C-alpha cells in the first residue's frame, strides 16, 4: 500500500512560476506581547545531543490546538500551562494560566537528555501533558477556571527521571486513548574515554537509537488516580529506530498507527541493522577457498545496473536463439523467464530459467519490457530486461530477493550473488549518447529529437543548484504498527519506500484523510491516504515547483499545508524577525500561481516556537507563538 505513484495527468508541465499576491499585511497580521513568555531554554545547554535530537528539538511545535479548534495551549518559561483564546468580535487573543507544572530539578548528569514540554488533546475535555523530564499529566480543561489534575504517570519506575516526548494522542475506543511517545534508548550512552580526567563536554556520543512507545490510557472516571500518586504507564507496544518520528497518528479504518521518520522502526524481537563498514583494500582481496582456482573465474549468469527509477538486467544467449522461443512474464513482485534452447546451445552457455522468481522489490509490470539483440556480439546475443521500479529512489541490493542470502554450497544457481555492474561492451554506446545529449543541451536543441523541448525547464534555467534542490525537505519513510504492536498484514517492515517529505498537515486543521506533500522533481505532490476499500496513497493534487522554491529558504522551521495552501515559516532570528511564505495551488492547465510573503516577526519577539490554526466565527486564523509575542494571521 505504501506505493507513491505519480499521476502524470496532475503534473503541470507548462507551469512557469509564482506571482506575488498583493496582500495588505496590516489587515491580516497582528502582533500582541505575551504576558507569559515562552522559551527554548528549558533544556540545559550542557546536554550532549545527537544530530537527530537537535533536529527534533528544532522542529518541535510548542503550541497545541484543542479539538474544537477554538483555543490553544502552550507551556511558558516558568512551566505554567497557558491557554490562548481569541475574541469572536475583535479577534484579539487573550491568555490565562490554567495549570502550573512542578519545576523539575535540574540534574548535573550529562546522561540526562530532557525534552521540551509537549501537550496534546485527545478530546475537548482531556489534555495530556509531558513535562519533558519523565512525568505525564492528565488534565481536564475547565472553561472558566484552572484545569483539574486527573492522574500523573511516569514511563519507567526503575528510572523515574527518564525523559520522553509526547508526539500524539489517538482515541481507539470509548475512554481508551493511546499516546505515541519517544525516548532516547537507555542503552545509548556516552563513550567514556579511558582517562577519567576527560571533561564531560569533550566526550563523544556513541551511536544513538530511540524507543517509540504506544502507551494506553483509560480515562474513565473509575480509573482516575489520586493527585499525589504517580502511576506507571501501560506500554502496549515498543519499537526502536535510529531517528525521532517527524509525524505520527492513527488510522481508524485500518486500526493501525503510522510513524513517519527518518528511519524505519523495528520490533525489539528483530535484529538491529548492521552498521555501515568500509573494508580496507586488504580485506576485500579475494581469498581462495579449498579446491578453488581464482585464475579461472566463473562468469555471473547475468549483469545488471540501475538508476533511480529502473533496473536493467542483461542475459547472454546464443545469437541463433529465435525470438519466438523466449517467454517472459512480469508481475509486480516476480519474474518468469524461459528460453527453449537446444542441447548444443545449453552446453555452450547456461540458459537462464526462472519461474515466478521473487524480485528484490516491486516493479510496474505495465511499463516494464524486454528486448532481444542477437547482433550485440558475433556468437552471442543480449537479452535485456528493462524493469520499471514501483518505488522510485529505492536502491536495489540485488535483482532477486534471495540472491546471496545462502552459502554458495546451499544456494541454487539462480540465487548466486551478482554485484551491480556495467557491461564494458556497451560503455562506448552510453558515452556517445551522453556526449550527443550534453551537446544538445548546451546549444538549446531538442536532445531527444521527439519535440520534447530544450531539456532544462525555463523555471530552473540558470538557477538550478542540484545539490541544494536535492536536499530540500526531510528524508523519511512510513512505518505502520497495529494496536497490539504487530505489523499489519499489508505492511512489510524493512521495505518502506523512502520519500522526501516537504510538508505535513497544518496543526489544528481538520483533514478527513491523512495527506502528505512529497518532493517529485521540482514539484510538491500531495498524496492522500484513501481507505474506502483498499488502503492506498493517491496522488490528488500538485503544488507546481514547490520543491524548487522551498530549496532557497534556508531558515524555514515549519512547513505545513491545508487543502489549497502551503505555509513555510521562517525561524525568525533575533533583531531580524521572520517571514511566512504562502503558496497557493492552481489548476493543472494554469501557467502561474499566487504566492504571498508576509512579515510575521519584527525582530523584537524572538524566535518562532510554534504554530497552529483555530476557527473563530467561521474565520480561519493562524496562531504563531514566538518567545515574547503572539502573532495572528487571518486567512484571506
Coordinates of C-alpha atoms in Angstrom, one line a residue:
X1 CA 0.0 0.0 0.0
X2 CA 3.0 2.3 0.6
X3 CA 3.4 2.9 -3.2
X4 CA 3.6 6.6 -4.1
X5 CA 2.8 6.6 -7.7
X6 CA 2.7 9.9 -9.6
X7 CA -0.4 10.6 -11.7
X8 CA 1.2 12.4 -14.7
X9 CA -2.2 14.0 -15.6
X10 CA -1.8 16.1 -12.4
X11 CA 1.7 17.3 -13.3
X12 CA 1.7 20.8 -14.9
X13 CA 4.5 20.7 -17.5
X14 CA 3.6 24.2 -18.6
X15 CA 3.9 25.9 -15.2
X16 CA 6.2 28.9 -15.3
X17 CA 6.3 30.2 -11.8
X18 CA 4.6 32.1 -8.9
X19 CA 3.3 35.7 -9.0
X20 CA 3.2 37.9 -5.9
X21 CA -0.2 38.3 -4.4
X22 CA -0.5 41.9 -3.2
X23 CA -1.8 41.4 0.3
X24 CA -2.2 44.3 2.8
X25 CA -0.3 42.9 5.8
X26 CA -1.7 45.4 8.2
X27 CA -5.2 44.0 7.6
X28 CA -4.4 40.3 8.2
X29 CA -1.4 40.3 10.6
X30 CA -1.5 41.5 14.2
X31 CA 1.1 41.2 16.9
X32 CA 0.5 41.0 20.7
X33 CA 3.0 41.0 23.5
X34 CA 3.0 37.9 25.7
X35 CA 2.3 38.3 29.4
X36 CA 3.7 34.8 29.9
X37 CA 6.8 34.4 27.7
X38 CA 7.8 31.1 26.1
X39 CA 11.3 29.9 25.9
X40 CA 13.6 27.4 24.2
X41 CA 16.0 27.4 27.3
X42 CA 14.1 24.8 29.2
X43 CA 16.6 22.2 28.1
X44 CA 20.1 22.6 29.6
X45 CA 22.7 23.8 27.1
X46 CA 25.3 21.5 28.6
X47 CA 23.4 18.4 27.5
X48 CA 25.2 16.5 24.8
X49 CA 22.7 15.7 22.0
X50 CA 23.0 13.7 18.8
X51 CA 22.2 15.2 15.4
X52 CA 18.8 13.5 15.4
X53 CA 17.9 15.0 18.8
X54 CA 19.0 18.5 17.8
X55 CA 16.9 18.2 14.6
X56 CA 13.9 17.0 16.6
X57 CA 14.1 19.9 19.0
X58 CA 14.4 22.5 16.2
X59 CA 11.2 21.2 14.6
X60 CA 9.3 20.8 17.9
X61 CA 6.0 22.7 17.9
X62 CA 5.4 24.3 21.3
X63 CA 1.7 25.1 20.5
X64 CA -1.2 22.6 20.8
X65 CA -4.7 23.3 19.4
X66 CA -7.8 21.9 21.0
X67 CA -10.1 19.6 19.0
X68 CA -12.8 22.3 19.0
X69 CA -10.3 24.5 17.1
X70 CA -11.3 27.4 19.3
X71 CA -8.3 27.8 21.6
X72 CA -4.7 26.6 22.1
X73 CA -2.2 26.0 24.9
X74 CA 1.5 26.2 25.5
X75 CA 3.9 25.9 28.4
X76 CA 5.8 29.1 29.3
X77 CA 9.3 29.5 30.6
X78 CA 8.2 29.0 34.2
X79 CA 6.4 25.7 33.4
X80 CA 2.9 27.2 33.6
X81 CA 0.3 25.9 31.1
X82 CA -1.2 28.9 29.3
X83 CA -4.4 28.9 27.3
X84 CA -4.9 31.2 24.3
X85 CA -8.4 32.4 23.5
X86 CA -9.4 34.6 20.6
X87 CA -12.3 37.0 21.0
X88 CA -15.0 36.4 18.4
X89 CA -15.7 40.2 17.8
X90 CA -12.3 41.8 17.8
X91 CA -10.2 38.6 17.0
X92 CA -7.8 39.8 19.7
X93 CA -6.1 37.0 21.7
X94 CA -6.1 36.7 25.5
X95 CA -4.1 34.4 27.7
X96 CA -4.7 32.8 31.2
X97 CA -2.7 30.4 33.3
X98 CA -4.7 27.1 33.7
X99 CA -2.2 24.9 35.4
X100 CA 1.3 25.0 36.9
X101 CA 3.7 22.1 36.5
X102 CA 6.2 21.4 39.3
X103 CA 9.5 22.8 38.2
X104 CA 11.9 19.9 37.5
X105 CA 15.1 19.7 39.5
X106 CA 18.0 20.1 37.0
X107 CA 20.5 17.3 37.2
X108 CA 24.2 17.7 36.8
X109 CA 24.4 14.4 35.0
X110 CA 25.3 14.6 31.3
X111 CA 23.4 11.3 30.8
X112 CA 20.1 13.1 31.2
X113 CA 18.6 14.3 27.9
X114 CA 15.4 16.2 28.8
X115 CA 12.8 17.2 26.2
X116 CA 10.7 20.3 25.7
X117 CA 7.3 20.1 27.4
X118 CA 4.7 18.7 25.0
X119 CA 1.0 18.6 25.0
X120 CA -1.8 17.0 23.0
X121 CA -5.6 16.9 23.3
X122 CA -7.4 13.6 23.0
X123 CA -10.8 15.3 23.2
X124 CA -12.4 18.6 24.2
X125 CA -12.2 17.6 27.9
X126 CA -8.9 15.8 28.2
X127 CA -5.3 17.2 27.8
X128 CA -2.2 15.0 28.0
X129 CA 0.9 17.0 29.1
X130 CA 4.5 15.8 29.3
X131 CA 6.9 18.0 31.4
X132 CA 9.9 16.7 29.3
X133 CA 11.6 15.3 32.4
X134 CA 9.8 12.0 32.9
X135 CA 6.2 12.8 34.0
X136 CA 2.9 12.8 32.2
X137 CA -0.1 14.7 33.5
X138 CA -3.7 14.1 32.5
X139 CA -5.7 17.3 32.8
X140 CA -9.4 18.2 32.4
X141 CA -9.9 21.6 30.9
X142 CA -12.3 23.9 32.7
X143 CA -13.9 26.7 30.6
X144 CA -13.7 29.4 33.2
X145 CA -11.1 28.2 35.7
X146 CA -7.9 26.3 36.1
X147 CA -7.6 22.8 34.7
X148 CA -8.1 19.9 37.1
X149 CA -5.5 17.2 37.5
X150 CA -6.8 13.7 36.9
X151 CA -3.7 11.5 37.0
X152 CA 0.1 11.5 36.9
X153 CA 2.2 8.9 35.1
X154 CA 5.8 8.0 34.6
X155 CA 7.3 5.9 31.8
X156 CA 9.6 3.7 33.8
X157 CA 9.5 3.2 37.5
X158 CA 13.0 1.8 37.5
X159 CA 14.2 5.1 36.1
X160 CA 11.7 7.7 37.1
X161 CA 13.6 10.6 35.6
X162 CA 13.7 9.1 32.1
X163 CA 12.6 11.9 29.7
X164 CA 10.3 11.3 26.8
X165 CA 8.5 13.3 24.2
X166 CA 4.7 13.2 23.5
X167 CA 4.0 13.0 19.8
X168 CA 0.3 12.4 19.5
X169 CA -2.8 11.2 21.4
X170 CA -5.1 8.8 19.5
X171 CA -8.6 7.7 20.5
X172 CA -9.0 4.0 19.8
X173 CA -12.3 3.4 21.7
X174 CA -14.6 4.7 24.4
X175 CA -12.4 6.3 27.1
X176 CA -9.4 4.5 25.6
X177 CA -6.5 6.6 24.3
X178 CA -3.1 5.6 23.0
X179 CA -0.2 8.0 23.3
X180 CA 2.8 7.7 21.0
X181 CA 6.0 8.6 22.9
X182 CA 9.7 8.7 22.0
X183 CA 12.6 8.4 24.3
X184 CA 16.3 8.1 23.9
X185 CA 17.2 4.4 24.3
X186 CA 18.5 3.8 27.7
X187 CA 21.3 1.6 26.3
X188 CA 22.6 4.6 24.2
X189 CA 25.2 6.2 26.4
X190 CA 28.3 8.3 26.2
X191 CA 31.5 6.6 25.4
X192 CA 33.8 7.5 28.2
X193 CA 37.5 7.8 27.4
X194 CA 39.9 5.6 29.3
X195 CA 41.3 8.7 31.0
X196 CA 39.0 9.5 33.9
X197 CA 40.1 13.2 33.8
X198 CA 38.5 14.0 30.5
X199 CA 35.8 16.6 30.8
X200 CA 32.2 15.7 30.1
X201 CA 32.0 18.3 27.4
X202 CA 34.8 16.6 25.5
X203 CA 33.2 13.2 25.4
X204 CA 31.8 12.0 22.2
X205 CA 28.4 10.4 22.0
X206 CA 28.1 6.9 20.7
X207 CA 25.5 5.7 18.2
X208 CA 22.1 6.7 19.5
X209 CA 18.8 4.9 19.0
X210 CA 15.3 5.8 20.1
X211 CA 12.5 3.8 21.6
X212 CA 9.0 4.5 20.3
X213 CA 6.2 3.5 22.7
X214 CA 2.5 3.0 22.3
X215 CA 1.0 3.7 25.8
X216 CA -2.6 3.0 26.6
X217 CA -4.7 5.2 28.9
X218 CA -8.1 4.5 30.3
X219 CA -9.6 7.9 31.0
X220 CA -12.9 6.7 32.5
X221 CA -13.7 8.2 36.0
X222 CA -13.1 4.9 37.7
X223 CA -9.5 4.8 36.6
X224 CA -8.5 8.2 37.9
X225 CA -5.7 8.1 40.5
X226 CA -5.0 10.3 43.4
X227 CA -3.2 13.5 42.7
X228 CA -0.2 12.6 44.8
X229 CA 0.1 9.1 43.4
X230 CA 2.3 8.5 40.3
X231 CA 1.2 5.6 38.2
X232 CA 3.3 3.6 35.8
X233 CA 2.3 3.7 32.1
X234 CA 0.6 0.7 30.4
X235 CA 3.0 0.2 27.5
X236 CA 1.2 -1.8 24.7
X237 CA 4.0 -1.8 22.1
X238 CA 7.6 -0.8 21.8
X239 CA 9.6 -0.2 18.6
X240 CA 13.1 1.1 18.1
X241 CA 14.7 3.2 15.3
X242 CA 17.6 5.5 14.5
X243 CA 15.5 8.7 14.4
X244 CA 12.9 10.6 16.3
X245 CA 9.5 10.5 14.5
X246 CA 8.6 13.5 12.4
X247 CA 4.8 12.9 12.4
X248 CA 2.6 10.3 14.0
X249 CA -1.0 9.4 14.2
X250 CA -3.7 6.7 14.0
X251 CA -5.8 5.5 11.0
X252 CA -9.2 4.2 12.3
X253 CA -10.0 2.4 9.0
X254 CA -7.0 0.0 9.3
X255 CA -6.8 0.3 13.1
X256 CA -3.1 0.9 12.8
X257 CA -0.7 3.7 13.9
X258 CA 1.7 5.3 11.4
X259 CA 5.2 6.6 12.2
X260 CA 6.8 8.9 9.8
X261 CA 10.5 9.3 10.5
X262 CA 14.0 9.4 9.0
X263 CA 14.4 5.7 9.7
X264 CA 12.2 2.6 9.8
X265 CA 11.1 1.3 13.2
X266 CA 11.7 -2.3 14.1
X267 CA 10.3 -4.6 16.7
X268 CA 12.6 -5.3 19.6
X269 CA 12.5 -9.0 18.7
X270 CA 14.2 -8.4 15.3
X271 CA 17.9 -7.9 15.0
X272 CA 19.2 -4.3 14.5
X273 CA 20.6 -3.3 11.1
X274 CA 24.3 -3.9 10.7
X275 CA 26.3 -0.7 10.9
X276 CA 27.9 0.6 7.8
X277 CA 31.5 -0.6 7.4
X278 CA 34.1 0.3 4.8
X279 CA 36.6 -2.5 4.4
X280 CA 40.3 -1.9 3.7
X281 CA 41.8 -2.9 0.3
X282 CA 43.4 -5.9 2.1
X283 CA 40.1 -7.1 3.4
X284 CA 38.4 -7.1 0.0
X285 CA 41.2 -9.1 -1.7
X286 CA 39.9 -12.5 -2.9
X287 CA 40.7 -15.3 -0.6
X288 CA 40.9 -18.7 -2.2
X289 CA 38.8 -21.5 -0.7
X290 CA 39.7 -25.2 -0.7
X291 CA 39.8 -26.6 -4.3
X292 CA 39.1 -23.1 -5.7
X293 CA 41.2 -21.7 -8.6
X294 CA 40.9 -17.9 -8.6
X295 CA 42.6 -17.7 -12.0
X296 CA 39.6 -19.3 -13.7
X297 CA 36.6 -17.3 -12.5
X298 CA 33.1 -18.4 -13.5
X299 CA 31.2 -15.6 -15.1
X300 CA 28.0 -14.5 -13.5
X301 CA 24.7 -15.6 -15.1
X302 CA 23.7 -12.0 -15.9
X303 CA 24.9 -8.5 -15.4
X304 CA 22.7 -5.6 -14.1
X305 CA 22.7 -2.0 -13.3
X306 CA 20.1 0.5 -12.0
X307 CA 19.0 4.1 -12.0
X308 CA 16.7 5.9 -9.5
X309 CA 13.6 4.6 -11.3
X310 CA 14.6 1.4 -13.3
X311 CA 16.7 -1.8 -13.2
X312 CA 18.3 -3.2 -16.4
X313 CA 19.3 -6.9 -16.4
X314 CA 21.3 -8.4 -19.3
X315 CA 21.5 -12.2 -20.1
X316 CA 23.9 -13.6 -22.7
X317 CA 22.2 -16.0 -25.1
X318 CA 23.4 -17.8 -28.3
X319 CA 22.7 -15.4 -31.2
X320 CA 21.0 -18.3 -33.0
X321 CA 18.1 -18.3 -30.5
X322 CA 14.8 -17.3 -32.2
X323 CA 12.8 -14.6 -30.5
X324 CA 9.7 -16.8 -30.6
X325 CA 11.4 -19.2 -28.1
X326 CA 11.9 -16.5 -25.5
X327 CA 9.0 -16.4 -23.0
X328 CA 8.9 -13.7 -20.3
X329 CA 6.2 -12.7 -17.9
X330 CA 6.3 -9.8 -15.4
X331 CA 4.3 -9.4 -12.2
X332 CA 4.7 -6.7 -9.6
X333 CA 6.8 -9.0 -7.4
X334 CA 8.2 -11.8 -9.6
X335 CA 9.8 -12.7 -12.9
X336 CA 9.2 -15.7 -15.1
X337 CA 11.7 -16.4 -17.8
X338 CA 12.0 -19.4 -20.0
X339 CA 14.1 -20.0 -23.1
X340 CA 13.7 -23.0 -25.3
X341 CA 17.2 -23.9 -26.3
X342 CA 18.8 -26.9 -28.0
X343 CA 21.2 -29.2 -26.2
X344 CA 24.0 -27.8 -28.2
X345 CA 23.2 -24.3 -27.1
X346 CA 22.9 -25.3 -23.5
X347 CA 26.3 -26.9 -23.5
X348 CA 27.9 -23.7 -24.7
X349 CA 26.4 -21.3 -22.3
X350 CA 24.0 -21.6 -19.3
X351 CA 20.5 -20.8 -20.4
X352 CA 18.5 -18.7 -17.8
X353 CA 15.3 -20.2 -16.4
X354 CA 13.2 -18.6 -13.7
X355 CA 9.7 -19.5 -12.6
X356 CA 7.9 -16.9 -10.5
X357 CA 11.2 -15.7 -9.1
X358 CA 10.7 -13.1 -6.4
X359 CA 12.4 -9.8 -7.2
X360 CA 14.2 -7.7 -4.6
X361 CA 11.4 -5.0 -4.7
X362 CA 8.2 -4.3 -6.6
X363 CA 8.1 -3.2 -10.2
X364 CA 5.4 -1.8 -12.5
X365 CA 4.6 -4.7 -15.0
X366 CA 2.7 -2.5 -17.4
X367 CA 5.8 -0.3 -18.1
X368 CA 8.4 -3.0 -17.9
X369 CA 9.6 -4.7 -21.1
X370 CA 12.4 -6.8 -22.7
X371 CA 14.5 -6.7 -25.8
X372 CA 16.5 -9.3 -27.8
X373 CA 19.6 -8.1 -29.7
X374 CA 21.1 -11.0 -31.4
X375 CA 23.7 -8.8 -33.1
X376 CA 25.2 -7.5 -29.9
X377 CA 28.1 -10.0 -30.3
X378 CA 29.1 -12.3 -33.1
X379 CA 28.4 -15.6 -31.4
X380 CA 26.1 -14.4 -28.6
X381 CA 23.2 -12.0 -28.3
X382 CA 22.0 -9.9 -25.4
X383 CA 18.5 -10.5 -23.8
X384 CA 17.8 -7.3 -21.8
X385 CA 15.1 -6.8 -19.2
X386 CA 14.0 -3.2 -18.5
X387 CA 12.3 -3.2 -15.1
X388 CA 10.4 -0.1 -14.0
X389 CA 10.8 0.4 -10.2
X390 CA 7.5 0.9 -8.5
X391 CA 9.3 2.6 -5.6
X392 CA 11.5 5.2 -7.2
X393 CA 14.7 6.2 -5.4
X394 CA 14.8 2.8 -3.7
X395 CA 18.3 1.3 -4.2
X396 CA 18.2 -2.4 -5.0
X397 CA 20.8 -4.5 -3.3
X398 CA 20.2 -7.5 -5.8
X399 CA 17.9 -8.3 -8.7
X400 CA 16.3 -11.2 -6.9
X401 CA 15.0 -11.3 -3.3
X402 CA 17.1 -14.3 -2.2
X403 CA 20.3 -13.7 -4.1
X404 CA 23.3 -14.1 -1.9
X405 CA 21.3 -15.0 1.2
X406 CA 22.6 -18.5 1.5
X407 CA 26.1 -20.0 1.4
X408 CA 27.2 -20.9 -2.1
X409 CA 27.2 -24.6 -1.3
X410 CA 23.5 -24.4 -0.4
X411 CA 22.1 -21.9 -2.9
X412 CA 20.6 -22.7 -6.2
X413 CA 22.4 -21.5 -9.4
X414 CA 19.8 -18.7 -9.9
X415 CA 20.3 -17.4 -6.4
X416 CA 24.0 -16.6 -6.8
X417 CA 25.0 -13.2 -5.7
X418 CA 25.7 -10.8 -8.6
X419 CA 27.1 -7.4 -7.8
X420 CA 25.8 -4.4 -9.7
X421 CA 27.9 -4.0 -12.9
X422 CA 28.1 -2.2 -16.2
X423 CA 28.8 -4.2 -19.4
X424 CA 32.0 -2.8 -20.8
X425 CA 31.0 -3.6 -24.3
X426 CA 28.1 -1.2 -24.1
X427 CA 30.1 1.6 -22.4
X428 CA 31.1 3.3 -25.6
X429 CA 27.5 3.5 -26.7
X430 CA 26.4 5.1 -23.5
X431 CA 29.3 7.6 -23.7
X432 CA 28.4 8.5 -27.3
X433 CA 24.8 9.1 -26.4
X434 CA 25.7 11.2 -23.4
X435 CA 28.0 13.4 -25.5
X436 CA 25.3 14.0 -28.0
X437 CA 22.7 14.7 -25.3
X438 CA 25.1 17.1 -23.5
X439 CA 25.9 18.9 -26.7
X440 CA 22.2 19.3 -27.5
X441 CA 21.5 20.8 -24.0
X442 CA 24.4 23.3 -24.4
X443 CA 23.1 24.5 -27.7
X444 CA 19.5 24.6 -26.6
X445 CA 18.3 21.9 -29.1
X446 CA 15.9 19.1 -28.6
X447 CA 18.1 16.4 -27.1
X448 CA 15.6 13.6 -27.9
X449 CA 14.6 14.6 -31.4
X450 CA 11.0 14.0 -30.4
X451 CA 10.0 17.6 -29.9
X452 CA 10.2 17.5 -26.1
X453 CA 11.7 20.9 -25.7
X454 CA 15.1 22.2 -24.6
X455 CA 15.8 19.8 -21.7
X456 CA 16.1 22.2 -18.8
X457 CA 12.7 23.9 -17.9
X458 CA 12.6 27.6 -18.1
X459 CA 11.6 27.8 -14.4
X460 CA 15.0 26.5 -13.3
X461 CA 17.2 27.6 -16.2
X462 CA 20.2 29.4 -14.9
X463 CA 19.1 29.0 -11.3
X464 CA 19.3 25.3 -10.7
X465 CA 21.6 24.1 -7.9
X466 CA 21.3 20.3 -8.0
X467 CA 22.9 19.8 -4.5
X468 CA 20.5 22.3 -2.8
X469 CA 17.5 21.2 -4.7
X470 CA 18.0 17.5 -3.9
X471 CA 18.3 18.2 -0.1
X472 CA 15.1 20.2 0.3
X473 CA 12.6 18.6 2.7
X474 CA 13.4 15.7 5.0
X475 CA 14.2 12.1 4.1
X476 CA 11.6 9.9 5.6
X477 CA 9.7 6.6 5.4
X478 CA 6.4 5.4 6.8
X479 CA 6.2 2.6 9.3
X480 CA 2.9 1.0 10.4
X481 CA 2.1 -0.8 13.7
X482 CA -1.2 -2.5 14.8
X483 CA -2.9 -1.8 18.1
X484 CA -1.2 -4.8 19.7
X485 CA 2.2 -3.9 18.3
X486 CA 2.2 -6.4 15.5
X487 CA 2.8 -5.4 11.8
X488 CA -0.4 -5.2 9.7
X489 CA -0.7 -7.9 7.0
X490 CA -0.3 -5.3 4.2
X491 CA 2.9 -3.8 5.7
X492 CA 6.4 -5.3 5.2
X493 CA 8.9 -3.9 7.8
X494 CA 12.2 -3.1 6.3
X495 CA 10.7 -2.5 2.8
X496 CA 9.4 1.0 3.5
X497 CA 9.6 3.3 0.4
X498 CA 11.8 6.3 1.1
X499 CA 10.4 9.7 0.3
X500 CA 11.4 13.3 0.6
X501 CA 8.8 14.9 2.8
X502 CA 8.1 18.6 2.1
X503 CA 5.0 19.3 4.3
X504 CA 2.7 17.7 6.8
X505 CA -0.9 18.7 7.7
X506 CA -1.4 22.1 9.5
X507 CA -1.9 21.6 13.3
X508 CA -5.5 22.3 14.2
X509 CA -6.7 22.0 10.6
X510 CA -9.2 19.2 10.3
X511 CA -8.5 16.7 7.5
X512 CA -10.9 13.8 6.5
X513 CA -7.8 11.8 5.4
X514 CA -4.1 11.9 6.1
X515 CA -2.2 13.9 3.4
X516 CA 1.5 14.5 2.8
X517 CA 3.4 16.6 0.3
X518 CA 6.3 14.7 -1.2
X519 CA 9.1 16.0 -3.4
X520 CA 8.8 14.9 -7.0
X521 CA 11.4 16.6 -9.2
X522 CA 10.8 20.4 -8.8
X523 CA 7.2 19.9 -7.7
X524 CA 5.4 19.0 -4.4
X525 CA 3.0 16.2 -4.9
X526 CA 0.0 15.8 -2.5
X527 CA -0.6 12.1 -1.6
X528 CA -3.8 11.3 0.3
X529 CA -4.4 8.1 2.2
X530 CA -7.5 6.6 0.8
X531 CA -9.2 3.8 2.8
X532 CA -12.6 3.2 1.3
X533 CA -12.0 -0.4 0.2
X534 CA -8.2 -0.9 0.0
X535 CA -5.8 1.4 1.8
X536 CA -3.5 3.2 -0.7
X537 CA -1.8 6.5 -1.3
X538 CA -3.4 8.5 -4.1
X539 CA -1.9 11.5 -5.9
X540 CA -4.7 14.1 -5.5
X541 CA -3.0 17.4 -6.2
X542 CA 0.2 19.1 -7.2
X543 CA 1.9 22.2 -5.9
X544 CA 3.9 23.0 -9.0
X545 CA 7.6 24.0 -8.4
X546 CA 7.1 23.8 -4.6
X547 CA 10.3 21.9 -4.0
X548 CA 12.2 24.4 -6.2
X549 CA 11.0 27.5 -4.3
X550 CA 11.4 25.9 -0.9
X551 CA 15.0 24.9 -1.7
X552 CA 16.1 28.6 -1.4
X553 CA 14.5 29.1 2.0
X554 CA 17.4 28.3 4.4
X555 CA 15.8 29.5 7.7
X556 CA 12.5 27.6 7.5
X557 CA 11.4 26.0 10.7
X558 CA 7.9 24.7 10.0
X559 CA 6.3 23.7 6.7
X560 CA 2.6 22.8 6.9
X561 CA -0.3 22.7 4.4
X562 CA -4.1 23.0 4.2
X563 CA -6.2 21.7 1.3
X564 CA -5.1 24.5 -1.0
X565 CA -2.2 26.4 0.8
X566 CA 1.3 25.6 1.8
X567 CA 2.9 27.7 4.6
X568 CA 6.7 27.9 5.1
X569 CA 7.5 29.7 8.4
X570 CA 11.0 31.1 9.0
X571 CA 12.5 30.7 12.4
X572 CA 12.9 34.5 12.9
X573 CA 16.3 35.1 14.4
X574 CA 16.7 37.9 16.9
X575 CA 16.8 41.5 15.7
X576 CA 15.5 40.4 12.3
X577 CA 12.2 38.8 12.5
X578 CA 10.9 36.1 10.2
X579 CA 8.6 35.7 7.2
X580 CA 6.0 33.2 6.2
X581 CA 5.8 32.2 2.6
X582 CA 2.4 31.1 1.4
X583 CA 1.9 29.2 -1.8
X584 CA -1.5 28.6 -3.4
X585 CA -2.3 25.6 -5.5
X586 CA -3.6 26.1 -9.1
X587 CA -5.4 24.0 -11.7
X588 CA -3.2 21.8 -13.9
X589 CA -3.6 24.0 -17.0
X590 CA -2.6 27.3 -15.3
X591 CA 0.9 28.7 -16.0
X592 CA 1.1 30.8 -12.9
X593 CA 0.1 30.5 -9.2
X594 CA -0.1 33.0 -6.4
X595 CA 2.3 33.4 -3.5
X596 CA 2.5 35.8 -0.6
X597 CA 5.4 36.8 1.5
X598 CA 4.3 38.1 4.9
X599 CA 6.4 39.6 7.7
X600 CA 5.5 37.7 10.8
X601 CA 8.0 38.9 13.3
X602 CA 9.5 42.4 13.8
X603 CA 12.7 41.2 15.4
X604 CA 11.6 42.0 19.0
X605 CA 9.5 38.9 19.6
X606 CA 12.3 36.4 19.4
X607 CA 12.4 33.1 17.6
X608 CA 9.3 31.3 16.4
X609 CA 8.4 28.4 18.6
X610 CA 5.0 27.0 17.4
X611 CA 2.1 27.5 15.1
X612 CA -1.5 26.3 15.0
X613 CA -4.8 27.1 13.3
X614 CA -8.1 27.8 15.0
X615 CA -11.5 28.9 13.8
X616 CA -13.4 31.9 15.1
X617 CA -16.9 32.5 13.7
X618 CA -16.0 30.7 10.6
X619 CA -12.8 32.7 10.1
X620 CA -9.6 30.7 10.0
X621 CA -6.8 32.2 12.0
X622 CA -3.2 31.1 12.2
X623 CA -1.6 31.5 15.7
X624 CA 2.2 31.9 15.7
X625 CA 3.9 31.7 19.1
X626 CA 7.2 33.5 19.5
X627 CA 9.3 33.9 22.6
X628 CA 7.9 37.3 23.6
X629 CA 4.8 37.8 21.4
X630 CA 1.9 36.1 19.8
X631 CA 1.2 36.8 16.1
X632 CA -2.2 36.2 14.4
X633 CA -2.8 35.8 10.7
X634 CA -6.2 35.8 9.2
X635 CA -6.6 33.7 6.0
X636 CA -7.8 35.7 3.1

